Short mmCIF file of C-alpha atoms (C1' of nucleotides) in Angstrom, two decimals:
data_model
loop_
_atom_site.label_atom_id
_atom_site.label_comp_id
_atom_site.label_asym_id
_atom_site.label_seq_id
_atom_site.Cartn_x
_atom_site.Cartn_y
_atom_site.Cartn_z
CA UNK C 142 15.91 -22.96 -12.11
CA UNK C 143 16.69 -20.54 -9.29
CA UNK C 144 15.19 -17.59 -8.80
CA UNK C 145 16.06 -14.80 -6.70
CA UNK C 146 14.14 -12.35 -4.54
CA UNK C 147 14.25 -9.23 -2.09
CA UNK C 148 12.77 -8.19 0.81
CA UNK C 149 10.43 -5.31 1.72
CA UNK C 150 12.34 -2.57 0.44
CA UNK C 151 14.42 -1.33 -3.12
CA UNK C 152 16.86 0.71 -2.67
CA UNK C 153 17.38 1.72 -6.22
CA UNK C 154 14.52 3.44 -6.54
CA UNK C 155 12.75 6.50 -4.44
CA UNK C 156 9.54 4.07 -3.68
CA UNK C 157 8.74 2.51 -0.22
CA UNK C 158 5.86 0.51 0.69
CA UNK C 159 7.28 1.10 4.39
CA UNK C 160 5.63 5.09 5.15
CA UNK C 161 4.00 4.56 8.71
CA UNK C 162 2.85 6.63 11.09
CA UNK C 163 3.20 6.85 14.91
CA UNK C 164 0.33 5.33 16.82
CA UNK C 165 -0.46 8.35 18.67
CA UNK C 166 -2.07 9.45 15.27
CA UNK C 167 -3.42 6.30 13.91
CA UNK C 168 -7.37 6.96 14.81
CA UNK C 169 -7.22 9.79 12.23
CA UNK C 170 -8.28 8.55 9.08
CA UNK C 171 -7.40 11.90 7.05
CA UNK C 172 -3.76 11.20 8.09
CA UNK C 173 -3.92 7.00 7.56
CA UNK C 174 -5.94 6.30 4.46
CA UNK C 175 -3.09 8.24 2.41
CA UNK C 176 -0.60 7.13 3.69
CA UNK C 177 -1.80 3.50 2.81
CA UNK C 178 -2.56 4.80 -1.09
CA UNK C 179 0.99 5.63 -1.32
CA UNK C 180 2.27 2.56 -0.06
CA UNK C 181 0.24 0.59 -2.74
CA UNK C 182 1.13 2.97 -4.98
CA UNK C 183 4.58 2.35 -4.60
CA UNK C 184 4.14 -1.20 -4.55
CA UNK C 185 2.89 -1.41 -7.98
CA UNK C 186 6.04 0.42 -8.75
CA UNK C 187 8.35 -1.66 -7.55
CA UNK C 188 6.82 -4.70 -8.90
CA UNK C 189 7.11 -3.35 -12.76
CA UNK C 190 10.30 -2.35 -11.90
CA UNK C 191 11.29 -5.90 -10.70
CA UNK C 192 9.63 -7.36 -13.63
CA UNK C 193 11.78 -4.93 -15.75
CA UNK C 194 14.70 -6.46 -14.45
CA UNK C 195 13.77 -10.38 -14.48
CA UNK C 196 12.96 -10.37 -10.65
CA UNK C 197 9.87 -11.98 -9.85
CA UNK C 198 9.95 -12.72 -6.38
CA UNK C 199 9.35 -9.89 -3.35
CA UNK C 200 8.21 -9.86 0.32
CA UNK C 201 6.25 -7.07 1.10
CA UNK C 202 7.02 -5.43 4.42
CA UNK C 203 4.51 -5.27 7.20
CA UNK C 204 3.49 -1.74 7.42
CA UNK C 205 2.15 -1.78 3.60
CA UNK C 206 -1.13 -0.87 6.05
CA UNK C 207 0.68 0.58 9.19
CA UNK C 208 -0.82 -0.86 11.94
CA UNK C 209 -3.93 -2.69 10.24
CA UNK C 210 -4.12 -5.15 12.79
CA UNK C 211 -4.33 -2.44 16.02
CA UNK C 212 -8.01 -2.67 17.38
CA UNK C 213 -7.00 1.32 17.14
CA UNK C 214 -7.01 1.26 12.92
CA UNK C 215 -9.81 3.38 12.19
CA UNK C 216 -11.53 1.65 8.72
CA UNK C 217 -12.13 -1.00 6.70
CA UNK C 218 -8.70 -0.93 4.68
CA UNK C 219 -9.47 -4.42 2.69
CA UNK C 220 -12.78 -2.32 1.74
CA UNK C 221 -11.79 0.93 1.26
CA UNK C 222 -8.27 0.12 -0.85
CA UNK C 223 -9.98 -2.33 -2.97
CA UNK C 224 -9.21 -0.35 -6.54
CA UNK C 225 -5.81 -0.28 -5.27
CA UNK C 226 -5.94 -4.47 -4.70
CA UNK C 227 -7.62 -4.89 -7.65
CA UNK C 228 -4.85 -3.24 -9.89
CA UNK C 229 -2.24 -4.87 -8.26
CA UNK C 230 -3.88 -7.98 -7.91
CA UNK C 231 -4.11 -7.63 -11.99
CA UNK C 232 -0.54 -6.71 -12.58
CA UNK C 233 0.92 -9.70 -10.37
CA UNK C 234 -1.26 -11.94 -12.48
CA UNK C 235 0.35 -10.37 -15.38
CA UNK C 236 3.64 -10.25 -14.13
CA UNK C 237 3.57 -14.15 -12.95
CA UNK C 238 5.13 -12.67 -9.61
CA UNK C 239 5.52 -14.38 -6.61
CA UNK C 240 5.19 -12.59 -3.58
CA UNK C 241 5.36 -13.19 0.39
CA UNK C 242 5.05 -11.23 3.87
CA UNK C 243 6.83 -12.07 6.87
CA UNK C 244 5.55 -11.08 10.35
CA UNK C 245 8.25 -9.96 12.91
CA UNK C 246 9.18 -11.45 15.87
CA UNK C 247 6.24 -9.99 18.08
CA UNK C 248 3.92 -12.32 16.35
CA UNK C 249 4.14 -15.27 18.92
CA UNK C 250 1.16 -17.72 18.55
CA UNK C 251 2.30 -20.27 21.00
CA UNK C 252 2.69 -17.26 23.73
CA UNK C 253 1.22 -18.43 27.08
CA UNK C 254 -0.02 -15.23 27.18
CA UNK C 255 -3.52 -14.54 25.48
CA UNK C 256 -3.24 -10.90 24.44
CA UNK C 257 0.11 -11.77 22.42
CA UNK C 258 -1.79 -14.88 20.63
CA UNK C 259 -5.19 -12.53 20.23
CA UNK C 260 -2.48 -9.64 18.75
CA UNK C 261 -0.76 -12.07 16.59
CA UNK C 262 -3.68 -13.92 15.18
CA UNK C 263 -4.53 -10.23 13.95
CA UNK C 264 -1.16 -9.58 12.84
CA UNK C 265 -1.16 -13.11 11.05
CA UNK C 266 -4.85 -12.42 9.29
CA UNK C 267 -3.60 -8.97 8.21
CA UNK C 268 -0.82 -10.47 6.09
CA UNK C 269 -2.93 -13.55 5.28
CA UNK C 270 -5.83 -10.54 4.16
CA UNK C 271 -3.20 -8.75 1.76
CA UNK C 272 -2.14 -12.05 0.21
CA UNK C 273 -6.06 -13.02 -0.24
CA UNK C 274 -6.51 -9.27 -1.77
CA UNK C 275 -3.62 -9.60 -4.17
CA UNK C 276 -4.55 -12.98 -5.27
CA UNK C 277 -0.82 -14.15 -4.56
CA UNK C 278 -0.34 -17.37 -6.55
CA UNK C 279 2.12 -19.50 -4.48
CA UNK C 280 2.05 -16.32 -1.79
CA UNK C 281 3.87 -17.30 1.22
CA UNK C 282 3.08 -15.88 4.62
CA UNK C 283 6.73 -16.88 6.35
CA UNK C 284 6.34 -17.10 10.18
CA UNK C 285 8.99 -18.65 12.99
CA UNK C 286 8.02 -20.24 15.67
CA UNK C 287 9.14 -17.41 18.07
CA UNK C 288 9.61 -18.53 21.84
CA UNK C 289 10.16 -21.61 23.13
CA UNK C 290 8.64 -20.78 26.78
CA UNK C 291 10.74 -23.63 28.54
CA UNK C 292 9.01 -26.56 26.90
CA UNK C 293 9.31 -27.57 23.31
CA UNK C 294 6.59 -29.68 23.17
CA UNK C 295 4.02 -28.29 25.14
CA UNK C 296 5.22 -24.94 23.27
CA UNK C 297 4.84 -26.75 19.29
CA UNK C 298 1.25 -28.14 20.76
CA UNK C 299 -0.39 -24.84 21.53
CA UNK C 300 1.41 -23.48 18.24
CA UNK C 301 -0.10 -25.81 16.18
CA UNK C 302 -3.76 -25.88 18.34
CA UNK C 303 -4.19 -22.25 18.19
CA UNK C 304 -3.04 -21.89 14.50
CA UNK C 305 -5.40 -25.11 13.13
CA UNK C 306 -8.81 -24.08 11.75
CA UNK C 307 -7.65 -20.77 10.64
CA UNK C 308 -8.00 -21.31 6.94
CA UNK C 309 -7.16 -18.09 5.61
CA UNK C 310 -3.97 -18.06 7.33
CA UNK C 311 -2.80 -21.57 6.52
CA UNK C 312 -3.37 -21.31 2.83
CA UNK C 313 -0.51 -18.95 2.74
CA UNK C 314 1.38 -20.00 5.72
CA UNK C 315 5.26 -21.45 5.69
CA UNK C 316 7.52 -21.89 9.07
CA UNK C 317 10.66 -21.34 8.92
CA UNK C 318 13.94 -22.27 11.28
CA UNK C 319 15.36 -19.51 13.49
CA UNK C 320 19.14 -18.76 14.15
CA UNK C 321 19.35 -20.12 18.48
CA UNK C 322 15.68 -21.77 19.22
CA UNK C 323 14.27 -23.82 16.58
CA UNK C 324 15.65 -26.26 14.02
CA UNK C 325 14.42 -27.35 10.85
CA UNK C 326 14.19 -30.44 12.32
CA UNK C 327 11.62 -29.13 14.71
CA UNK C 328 10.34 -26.91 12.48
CA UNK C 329 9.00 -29.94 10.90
CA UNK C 330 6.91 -30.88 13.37
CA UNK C 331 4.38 -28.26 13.51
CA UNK C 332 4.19 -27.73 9.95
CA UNK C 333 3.23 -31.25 9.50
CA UNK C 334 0.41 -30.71 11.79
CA UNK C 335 -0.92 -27.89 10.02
CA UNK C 336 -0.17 -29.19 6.67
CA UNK C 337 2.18 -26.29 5.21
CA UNK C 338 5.45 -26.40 4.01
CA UNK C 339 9.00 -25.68 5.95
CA UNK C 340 11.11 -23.33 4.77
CA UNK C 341 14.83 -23.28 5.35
CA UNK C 342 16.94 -20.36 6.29
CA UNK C 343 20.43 -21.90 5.47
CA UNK C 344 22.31 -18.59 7.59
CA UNK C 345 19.79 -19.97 10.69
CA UNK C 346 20.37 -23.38 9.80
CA UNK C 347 24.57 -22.76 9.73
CA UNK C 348 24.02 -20.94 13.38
CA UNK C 349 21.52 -23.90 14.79
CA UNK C 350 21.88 -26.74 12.76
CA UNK C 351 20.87 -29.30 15.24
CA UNK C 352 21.28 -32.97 14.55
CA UNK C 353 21.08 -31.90 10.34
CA UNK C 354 23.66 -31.50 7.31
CA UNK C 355 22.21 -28.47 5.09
CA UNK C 356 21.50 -31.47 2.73
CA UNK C 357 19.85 -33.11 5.01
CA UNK C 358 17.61 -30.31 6.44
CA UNK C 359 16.44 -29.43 2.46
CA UNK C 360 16.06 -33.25 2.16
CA UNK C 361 13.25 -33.01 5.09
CA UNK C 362 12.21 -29.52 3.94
CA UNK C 363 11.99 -29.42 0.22
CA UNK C 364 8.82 -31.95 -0.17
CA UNK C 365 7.09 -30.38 1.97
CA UNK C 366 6.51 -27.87 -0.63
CA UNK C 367 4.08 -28.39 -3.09
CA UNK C 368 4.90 -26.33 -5.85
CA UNK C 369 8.63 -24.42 -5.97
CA UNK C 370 10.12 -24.10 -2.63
CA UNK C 371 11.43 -21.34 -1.21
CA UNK C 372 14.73 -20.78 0.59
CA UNK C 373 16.51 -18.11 2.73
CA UNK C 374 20.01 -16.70 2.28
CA UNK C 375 22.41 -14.42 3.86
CA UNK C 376 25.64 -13.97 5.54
CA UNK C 377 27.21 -12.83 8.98
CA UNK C 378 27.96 -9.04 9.28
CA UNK C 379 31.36 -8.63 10.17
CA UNK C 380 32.63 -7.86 13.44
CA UNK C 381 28.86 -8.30 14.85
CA UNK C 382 26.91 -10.23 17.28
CA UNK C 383 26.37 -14.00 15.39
CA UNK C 384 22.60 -13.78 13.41
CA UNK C 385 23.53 -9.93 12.41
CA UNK C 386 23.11 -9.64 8.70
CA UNK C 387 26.04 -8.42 6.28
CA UNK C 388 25.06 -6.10 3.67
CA UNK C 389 25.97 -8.61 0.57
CA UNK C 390 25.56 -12.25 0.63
CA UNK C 391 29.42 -13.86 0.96
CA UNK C 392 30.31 -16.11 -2.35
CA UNK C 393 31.23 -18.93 0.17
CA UNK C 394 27.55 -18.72 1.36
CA UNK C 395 25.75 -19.09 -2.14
CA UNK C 396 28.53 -22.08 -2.88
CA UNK C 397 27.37 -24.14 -0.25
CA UNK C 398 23.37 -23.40 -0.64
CA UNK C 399 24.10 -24.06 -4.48
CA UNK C 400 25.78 -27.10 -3.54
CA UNK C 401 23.05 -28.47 -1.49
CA UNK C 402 20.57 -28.00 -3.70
CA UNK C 403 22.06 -30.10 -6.67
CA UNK C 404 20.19 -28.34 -9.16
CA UNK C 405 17.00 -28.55 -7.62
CA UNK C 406 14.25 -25.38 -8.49
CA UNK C 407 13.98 -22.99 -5.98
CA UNK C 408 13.05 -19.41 -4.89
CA UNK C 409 15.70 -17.72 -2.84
CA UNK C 410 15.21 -14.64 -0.86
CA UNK C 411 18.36 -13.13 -0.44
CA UNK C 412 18.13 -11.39 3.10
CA UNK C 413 20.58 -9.16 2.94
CA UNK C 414 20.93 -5.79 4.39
CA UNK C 415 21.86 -4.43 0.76
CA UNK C 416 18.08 -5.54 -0.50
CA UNK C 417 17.88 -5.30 -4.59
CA UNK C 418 21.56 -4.55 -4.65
CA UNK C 419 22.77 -7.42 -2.83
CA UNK C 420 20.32 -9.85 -4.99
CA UNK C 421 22.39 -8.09 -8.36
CA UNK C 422 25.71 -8.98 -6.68
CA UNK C 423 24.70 -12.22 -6.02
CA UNK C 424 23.02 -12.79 -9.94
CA UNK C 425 26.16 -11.54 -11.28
CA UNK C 426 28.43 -14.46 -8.68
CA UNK C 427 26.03 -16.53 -10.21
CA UNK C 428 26.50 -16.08 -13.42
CA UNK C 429 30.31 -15.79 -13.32
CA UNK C 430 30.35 -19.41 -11.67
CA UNK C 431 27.85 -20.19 -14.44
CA UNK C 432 30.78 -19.32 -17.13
CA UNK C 433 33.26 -20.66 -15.29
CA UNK C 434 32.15 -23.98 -14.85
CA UNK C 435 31.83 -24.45 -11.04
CA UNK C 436 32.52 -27.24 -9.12
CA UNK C 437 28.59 -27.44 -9.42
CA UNK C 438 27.88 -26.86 -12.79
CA UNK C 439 24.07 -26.59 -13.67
CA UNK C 440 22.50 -28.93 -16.14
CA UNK C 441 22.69 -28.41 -19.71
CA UNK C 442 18.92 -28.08 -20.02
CA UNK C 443 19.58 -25.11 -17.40
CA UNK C 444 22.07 -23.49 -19.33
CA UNK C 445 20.12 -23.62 -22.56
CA UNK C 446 16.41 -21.61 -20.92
CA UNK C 447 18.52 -19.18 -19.12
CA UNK C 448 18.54 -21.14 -15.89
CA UNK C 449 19.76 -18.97 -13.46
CA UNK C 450 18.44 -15.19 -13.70
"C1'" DG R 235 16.21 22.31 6.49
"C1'" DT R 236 18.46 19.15 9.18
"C1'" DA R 237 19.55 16.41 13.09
"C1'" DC R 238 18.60 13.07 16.00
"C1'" DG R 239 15.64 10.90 19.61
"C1'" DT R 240 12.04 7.82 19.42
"C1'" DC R 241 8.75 4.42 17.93
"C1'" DA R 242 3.05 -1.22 19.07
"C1'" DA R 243 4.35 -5.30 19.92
"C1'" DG R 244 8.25 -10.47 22.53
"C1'" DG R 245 11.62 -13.30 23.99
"C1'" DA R 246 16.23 -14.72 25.05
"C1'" DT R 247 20.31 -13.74 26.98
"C1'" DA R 248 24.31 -11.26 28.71
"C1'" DG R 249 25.69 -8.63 32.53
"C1'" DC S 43 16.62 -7.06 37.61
"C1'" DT S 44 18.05 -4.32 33.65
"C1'" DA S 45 19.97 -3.50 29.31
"C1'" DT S 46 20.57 -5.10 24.88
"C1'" DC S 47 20.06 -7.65 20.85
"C1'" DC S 48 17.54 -9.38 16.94
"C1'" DT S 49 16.37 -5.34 12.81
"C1'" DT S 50 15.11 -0.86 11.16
"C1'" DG S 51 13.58 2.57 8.65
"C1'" DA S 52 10.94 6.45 9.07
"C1'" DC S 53 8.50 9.73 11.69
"C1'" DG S 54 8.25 13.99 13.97
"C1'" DT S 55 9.85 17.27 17.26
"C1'" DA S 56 13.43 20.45 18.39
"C1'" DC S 57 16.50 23.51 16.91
#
DNA sequence: GTACGTCAAGGATAG
DNA sequence: CTATCCTTGACGTAC
């Protein structure tokens, strides 16, 4: 079965999880603490409103706690939100959802410069922290490799050094293939090292494929997952710089993942610039192929539990 | 009330 | 060396 997910924000629905605040103000707990209620707040109601709609999967966007890994933020927040936690954590066990963070591209473990690791070890705990809080089952913290500083190896080797030994990081953690510097290929590597699963972005993987097929790179890729693997999608923007993401995922792009995957389980996120409204678009492709009778058709068992939703 | 300039952070690359 | 791109909305000041 496939199932589909969004990132970070709807935009259905007047609810973000994304308020912030500009650093300037961040020591000011009057201004921070609510802006962090309504955030959760608002992440509860997204959730039901996924679940009303057969959507279990969501990544939640960085600034659910706007800067809670700044040596600046100015409380506890695992402490002081913990009602907040505990609801959610309650409805995502009732809701069987499945939910994941991704850290920008600031968060740079490998850097040869100690602040940046120091700053993203923080960054990386924060998002590890929420998971913990939330008591994600099958959470994914989704991370790329970031810069390659010249030297591949010497690069994956610090990666990997300065990221073993932090437990609560690597129960969630996945790495994931970038569109110009690292393959899944090399993704591999690491991840094998640290013992968590490789996820594949097939819109990276079509800009930096490397030595690999897209068959090939889920062939290296899909074990590594323990339970239901995850998967990225999405398609070029038009008219913009390669990487740029288009506001729907392109038919031609879901063909070949679907392809690939042979009918294997998976969770896709569909990265697209369109969020909940691109993942309908592609649900209803989906099931119009389904009728149709593709040149992929899914199994029978699929087709009688409602395989794709 | 709206418009629009600006915002923590890194790295790669084009110019 | 500098600007720009990834992506990115949302804040907050100026009007």
């Amino acid at each position: 079965m496939i199932r589909l997910g969004y990132p970070c924000q709807n935009l259905v629905i007047p609810a973000s999880t994304s308020h912030t605040l500009r650093l300037a103000g961040v020591s000011d707990k009057a201004r921070v603490y609510p802006i962090v209620e309504k955030n959760l707040a608002n992440l509860e109601t997204i959730l039901r409103w996924n679940a009303q709609r057969g959507i279990e999967v969501f990544r939640i966007g960085s600034s659910l706690v706007p800067f809670a890994s700044h040596p600046l933020f100015p409380y506890d927040w695992a402490v002081e939100h913990a009602p907040r936690f505990q609801r959610l954590q309650a409805l995502i066990r009732d809701l069987g959802h499945r939910l994941s963070m991704h850290p920008g591209q600031y968060v740079n473990p490998a850097s040869p410069n100690p602040q940046v690791v120091e700053a993203s070890l923080a960054e990386l705990r924060y998002s590890a922290r929420v998971l913990s809080l939330l008591d994600a089952k099958e959470g994914v913290l989704i991370l790329h490799l970031g810069g390659a500083y010249g030297h591949k190896d010497a690069t994956v080797r610090r990666f990997v050094e300065v990221l073993r030994g932090e437990q609560e990081i690597l129960r969630f953690l996945a790495l994931e293939n970038d569109e110009r510097t690292w393959t899944v290929e090399e993704v591999v590597v690491p991840a094998g090292a640290l013992g968590v699963p490789v996820l594949v972005d097939a819109f990276h993987h079509r800009l930096n494929p490397g030595r690999l097929t897209l068959p090939a790179a889920l062939a290296l890729a899909l074990p590594t997952w323990s339970g239901r693997p995850k998967i990225h999608i999405s398609s070029q923007a038009a008219a913009k710089s390669a990487g740029a993401h288009a506001d729907y995922i392109a038919p031609e792009d879901w063909r070949t993942l679907a392809e690939a995957l042979n009918g294997r389980d998976a969770d896709v996120m569909v990265e697209a610039k369109e969020k909940d409204r691109a993942l309908f678009g592609l649900r209803r492709l989906i099931r119009h192929e389904e009728a149709q009778g593709s040149n992929c058709p899914p199994r029978a068992s699929e087709l009688s539990s409602g395989a794709f939703r």
